[in-house]
C-alpha positions as a Python dict, from the first residue, in 0.01 Angstrom:
ca = {
    (1, 'M'): (0, 0, 0),
    (2, 'L'): (-67, -96, -362),
    (3, 'I'): (-162, -448, -253),
    (4, 'Q'): (-419, -318, -6),
    (5, 'Q'): (-566, -87, -269),
    (6, 'T'): (-595, -382, -508),
    (7, 'L'): (-774, -592, -245),
    (8, 'T'): (-1010, -305, -165),
    (9, 'K'): (-1095, -260, -534),
    (10, 'L'): (-1154, -633, -578),
    (11, 'H'): (-1400, -634, -287),
    (12, 'S'): (-1574, -319, -415),
    (13, 'L'): (-1616, -491, -751),
    (14, 'K'): (-1770, -791, -567),
    (15, 'L'): (-1474, -1011, -663),
    (16, 'S'): (-1433, -1151, -314),
    (17, 'G'): (-1322, -1492, -435),
    (18, 'M'): (-1047, -1339, -644),
    (19, 'A'): (-942, -1121, -348),
    (20, 'Q'): (-917, -1426, -125),
    (21, 'G'): (-717, -1611, -389),
    (22, 'F'): (-483, -1312, -426),
    (23, 'E'): (-418, -1305, -51),
    (24, 'E'): (-346, -1679, -56),
    (25, 'Q'): (-98, -1632, -338),
    (26, 'L'): (79, -1354, -146),
    (27, 'S'): (131, -1588, 149),
    (28, 'N'): (235, -1886, -65),
    (29, 'A'): (599, -1870, -172),
    (30, 'A'): (550, -2146, -430),
    (31, 'A'): (293, -1933, -615),
    (32, 'H'): (551, -1659, -672),
    (33, 'S'): (743, -1881, -913),
    (34, 'L'): (443, -1934, -1140),
    (35, 'A'): (396, -1744, -1464),
    (36, 'F'): (159, -1448, -1458),
    (37, 'E'): (-89, -1630, -1681),
    (38, 'D'): (-99, -1927, -1445),
    (39, 'R'): (-146, -1711, -1136),
    (40, 'F'): (-421, -1511, -1306),
    (41, 'A'): (-598, -1829, -1418),
    (42, 'M'): (-590, -1952, -1059),
    (43, 'L'): (-753, -1628, -943),
    (44, 'V'): (-1029, -1662, -1203),
    (45, 'D'): (-1090, -2023, -1095),
    (46, 'H'): (-1101, -1911, -732),
    (47, 'E'): (-1365, -1649, -813),
    (48, 'A'): (-1573, -1897, -1015),
    (49, 'T'): (-1566, -2150, -729),
    (50, 'H'): (-1653, -1881, -476),
    (51, 'R'): (-1955, -1768, -679),
    (52, 'E'): (-2074, -2125, -731),
    (53, 'N'): (-2055, -2191, -356),
    (54, 'Q'): (-2238, -1867, -281),
    (55, 'R'): (-2513, -1957, -525),
    (56, 'L'): (-2551, -2303, -374),
    (57, 'R'): (-2577, -2157, -24),
    (58, 'R'): (-2848, -1916, -141),
    (59, 'L'): (-3046, -2191, -314),
    (60, 'L'): (-3026, -2421, -10),
    (61, 'K'): (-3130, -2139, 223),
    (62, 'T'): (-3433, -2064, 7),
    (63, 'A'): (-3521, -2433, -30),
    (64, 'K'): (-3553, -2484, 349),
    (65, 'L'): (-3509, -2860, 313),
    (66, 'K'): (-3622, -3045, 623),
    (67, 'V'): (-3302, -3247, 658),
    (68, 'A'): (-2946, -3194, 534),
    (69, 'A'): (-2941, -3496, 303),
    (70, 'C'): (-2716, -3554, 4),
    (71, 'V'): (-2717, -3823, -263),
    (72, 'E'): (-2370, -3950, -171),
    (73, 'D'): (-2515, -4073, 160),
    (74, 'I'): (-2803, -4278, 16),
    (75, 'D'): (-2804, -4612, 199),
    (76, 'Y'): (-2837, -4910, -34),
    (77, 'R'): (-2743, -5169, 228),
    (78, 'H'): (-3100, -5220, 344),
    (79, 'N'): (-3374, -5355, 120),
    (80, 'R'): (-3590, -5046, 64),
    (81, 'G'): (-3671, -5103, -302),
    (82, 'L'): (-3410, -4860, -436),
    (83, 'D'): (-3256, -4987, -757),
    (84, 'K'): (-2902, -4853, -799),
    (85, 'S'): (-2913, -4824, -1177),
    (86, 'M'): (-3247, -4643, -1169),
    (87, 'M'): (-3122, -4413, -894),
    (88, 'A'): (-2808, -4333, -1093),
    (89, 'S'): (-3030, -4220, -1380),
    (90, 'L'): (-3254, -4013, -1152),
    (91, 'L'): (-2957, -3840, -987),
    (92, 'T'): (-2872, -3673, -1319),
    (93, 'C'): (-3193, -3473, -1262),
    (94, 'Q'): (-3298, -3509, -1625),
    (95, 'W'): (-3651, -3573, -1501),
    (96, 'I'): (-3646, -3219, -1358),
    (97, 'E'): (-3525, -3082, -1692),
    (98, 'R'): (-3824, -3256, -1852),
    (99, 'G'): (-4070, -3126, -1593),
    (100, 'L'): (-4166, -3471, -1462),
    (101, 'N'): (-4294, -3540, -1112),
    (102, 'M'): (-4163, -3795, -863),
    (103, 'I'): (-4378, -3992, -619),
    (104, 'L'): (-4217, -4147, -310),
    (105, 'T'): (-4447, -4382, -120),
    (106, 'G'): (-4386, -4622, 165),
    (107, 'P'): (-4434, -4687, 538),
    (108, 'T'): (-4336, -4435, 800),
    (109, 'G'): (-3965, -4411, 870),
    (110, 'C'): (-3848, -4577, 548),
    (111, 'G'): (-3668, -4260, 438),
    (112, 'K'): (-3909, -4089, 198),
    (113, 'T'): (-3856, -3737, 333),
    (114, 'W'): (-3480, -3788, 360),
    (115, 'L'): (-3459, -3906, -1),
    (116, 'A'): (-3680, -3620, -122),
    (117, 'C'): (-3443, -3375, 50),
    (118, 'A'): (-3143, -3548, -108),
    (119, 'F'): (-3298, -3495, -452),
    (120, 'G'): (-3370, -3135, -354),
    (121, 'N'): (-3007, -3087, -254),
    (122, 'Q'): (-2892, -3236, -584),
    (123, 'A'): (-3122, -3003, -776),
    (124, 'C'): (-2973, -2704, -591),
    (125, 'R'): (-2625, -2822, -687),
    (126, 'I'): (-2709, -2797, -1055),
    (127, 'G'): (-2857, -2451, -1007),
    (128, 'K'): (-3228, -2533, -977),
    (129, 'T'): (-3458, -2343, -744),
    (130, 'V'): (-3621, -2567, -485),
    (131, 'L'): (-3893, -2525, -222),
    (132, 'F'): (-3978, -2776, 53),
    (133, 'H'): (-4319, -2777, 224),
    (134, 'R'): (-4510, -3016, 444),
    (135, 'L'): (-4841, -3027, 263),
    (136, 'P'): (-5065, -2989, 573),
    (137, 'L'): (-4882, -2670, 677),
    (138, 'L'): (-4870, -2537, 323),
    (139, 'L'): (-5247, -2566, 289),
    (140, 'E'): (-5287, -2382, 620),
    (141, 'D'): (-5064, -2104, 485),
    (142, 'L'): (-5266, -2083, 166),
    (143, 'Q'): (-5583, -2062, 372),
    (144, 'I'): (-5432, -1761, 550),
    (145, 'G'): (-5345, -1622, 208),
    (146, 'H'): (-5713, -1613, 117),
    (147, 'A'): (-5783, -1410, 430),
    (148, 'D'): (-5501, -1156, 399),
    (149, 'G'): (-5499, -1122, 19),
    (150, 'S'): (-5161, -1289, -34),
    (151, 'F'): (-5288, -1611, -193),
    (152, 'H'): (-5195, -1526, -552),
    (153, 'R'): (-4848, -1407, -449),
    (154, 'R'): (-4790, -1730, -256),
    (155, 'L'): (-4920, -1935, -547),
    (156, 'A'): (-4688, -1754, -789),
    (157, 'L'): (-4386, -1836, -571),
    (158, 'L'): (-4483, -2204, -563),
    (159, 'A'): (-4540, -2209, -939),
    (160, 'K'): (-4202, -2055, -1015),
    (161, 'A'): (-3974, -2302, -833),
    (162, 'D'): (-3801, -2558, -1057),
    (163, 'L'): (-3869, -2827, -796),
    (164, 'L'): (-4137, -2828, -527),
    (165, 'V'): (-4126, -3094, -255),
    (166, 'L'): (-4465, -3169, -98),
    (167, 'D'): (-4407, -3383, 210),
    (168, 'D'): (-4668, -3589, 399),
    (169, 'F'): (-4938, -3605, 130),
    (170, 'G'): (-5238, -3784, 279),
    (171, 'L'): (-5137, -3733, 641),
    (172, 'A'): (-5410, -3480, 728),
    (173, 'A'): (-5772, -3466, 619),
    (174, 'L'): (-5856, -3222, 339),
    (175, 'N'): (-6147, -2982, 346),
    (176, 'A'): (-6304, -2839, 32),
    (177, 'Q'): (-6079, -2532, 32),
    (178, 'G'): (-5769, -2748, 79),
    (179, 'R'): (-5859, -2965, -220),
    (180, 'T'): (-5919, -2659, -435),
    (181, 'D'): (-5593, -2496, -326),
    (182, 'L'): (-5397, -2815, -391),
    (183, 'L'): (-5544, -2826, -741),
    (184, 'E'): (-5439, -2464, -796),
    (185, 'V'): (-5082, -2546, -691),
    (186, 'V'): (-5040, -2855, -907),
    (187, 'D'): (-5218, -2693, -1202),
    (188, 'A'): (-4991, -2388, -1186),
    (189, 'R'): (-4689, -2620, -1205),
    (190, 'S'): (-4810, -2878, -1457),
    (191, 'G'): (-4643, -2896, -1794),
    (192, 'G'): (-4299, -2765, -1703),
    (193, 'R'): (-4217, -2772, -1332),
    (194, 'S'): (-4138, -3081, -1128),
    (195, 'T'): (-4291, -3182, -796),
    (196, 'I'): (-4185, -3450, -550),
    (197, 'I'): (-4467, -3597, -342),
    (198, 'T'): (-4401, -3814, -37),
    (199, 'S'): (-4684, -4019, 108),
    (200, 'Q'): (-4754, -4314, 331),
    (201, 'L'): (-5057, -4382, 113),
    (202, 'P'): (-5003, -4597, -197),
    (203, 'V'): (-5105, -4418, -514),
    (204, 'D'): (-5410, -4640, -564),
    (205, 'K'): (-5554, -4497, -240),
    (206, 'W'): (-5507, -4132, -339),
    (207, 'H'): (-5842, -4094, -514),
    (208, 'D'): (-6027, -4212, -204),
    (209, 'Y'): (-5830, -3959, 1),
    (210, 'L'): (-5898, -3673, -240),
    (211, 'G'): (-6236, -3755, -382),
    (212, 'S'): (-6489, -3841, -114),
    (213, 'A'): (-6657, -3501, -149),
    (214, 'N'): (-6556, -3392, -498),
    (215, 'P'): (-6437, -3669, -733),
    (216, 'T'): (-6400, -3421, -1021),
    (217, 'V'): (-6135, -3223, -833),
    (218, 'A'): (-5972, -3550, -727),
    (219, 'D'): (-5947, -3661, -1090),
    (220, 'A'): (-5791, -3329, -1189),
    (221, 'I'): (-5530, -3342, -909),
    (222, 'L'): (-5437, -3703, -979),
    (223, 'D'): (-5405, -3642, -1352),
    (224, 'R'): (-5159, -3357, -1295),
    (225, 'L'): (-4957, -3535, -1025),
    (226, 'T'): (-4932, -3888, -1160),
    (227, 'S'): (-4925, -3858, -1540),
    (228, 'G'): (-4577, -3958, -1651),
    (229, 'A'): (-4447, -3937, -1294),
    (230, 'V'): (-4144, -4132, -1173),
    (231, 'R'): (-4265, -4366, -898),
    (232, 'L'): (-4046, -4498, -619),
    (233, 'P'): (-4249, -4730, -395),
    (234, 'M'): (-4026, -4783, -92),
    (235, 'R'): (-4049, -5057, 167),
    (236, 'G'): (-3877, -5188, 476),
    (237, 'E'): (-3874, -5110, 845),
    (238, 'S'): (-3813, -4769, 995),
    (239, 'M'): (-3460, -4644, 927),
    (240, 'R'): (-3470, -4478, 1268),
    (241, 'K'): (-3493, -4821, 1430),
    (242, 'V'): (-3219, -4952, 1200),
    (243, 'R'): (-2987, -4664, 1293),
    (244, 'A'): (-3063, -4716, 1662),
    (245, 'R'): (-2964, -5084, 1638),
    (246, 'E'): (-2647, -4999, 1448),
    (247, 'T'): (-2539, -4743, 1707),
    (248, 'G'): (-2642, -4962, 1997),
    (249, 'T'): (-2904, -4719, 2128),
    (250, 'A'): (-3206, -4939, 2065),
}
């Protein structure tokens, strides 16, 4: 009876990890021979691990990454322009701590979105808040925000995330409102928050994409996105075709 009361109190105190560890100790005969201090330390470790896992699940759920990618699965076998030593440095996420942006460019299928999601996953692991958006859909949502009065709330959420992933930059044509909204987003994040941009367009084509109607806005967007940014120009054939050949489904 006392054991059940203890478990109930642990759950009521939101110490679910410790409660689970206590139940495991009760069913493990080997644990009974350990000193009290050792068993208690194990319970504390169990609770800490449980909370860390819960936090990671919450961060990943909020991030809504397009694919479940992780850095351990980065494929270096194919020549995509990924330097292992540079990648090892980037995977520490110090560039996020410094508020730098990352630009991933390359042909369709080369793995830009996958790699962006892997960096997003890594950022979540170290406790950073992450948001993933396809840029064309995000700009549509912001357009709706102007109509229903939620624009500033949406902008504040985008500005607050430690890492924002903007996928498919340059894929859809921009109207005047879209350019202005994109400037608002990148301006709200400049100087402290990191953004990953994926694009099939090389960076030297971005001004043409942004600036046909308003070169001043284009200059402002480019300055905020590219200044000091980490650039990863990727190359190679579609990884979907490569995977299909490797699995014999091509």
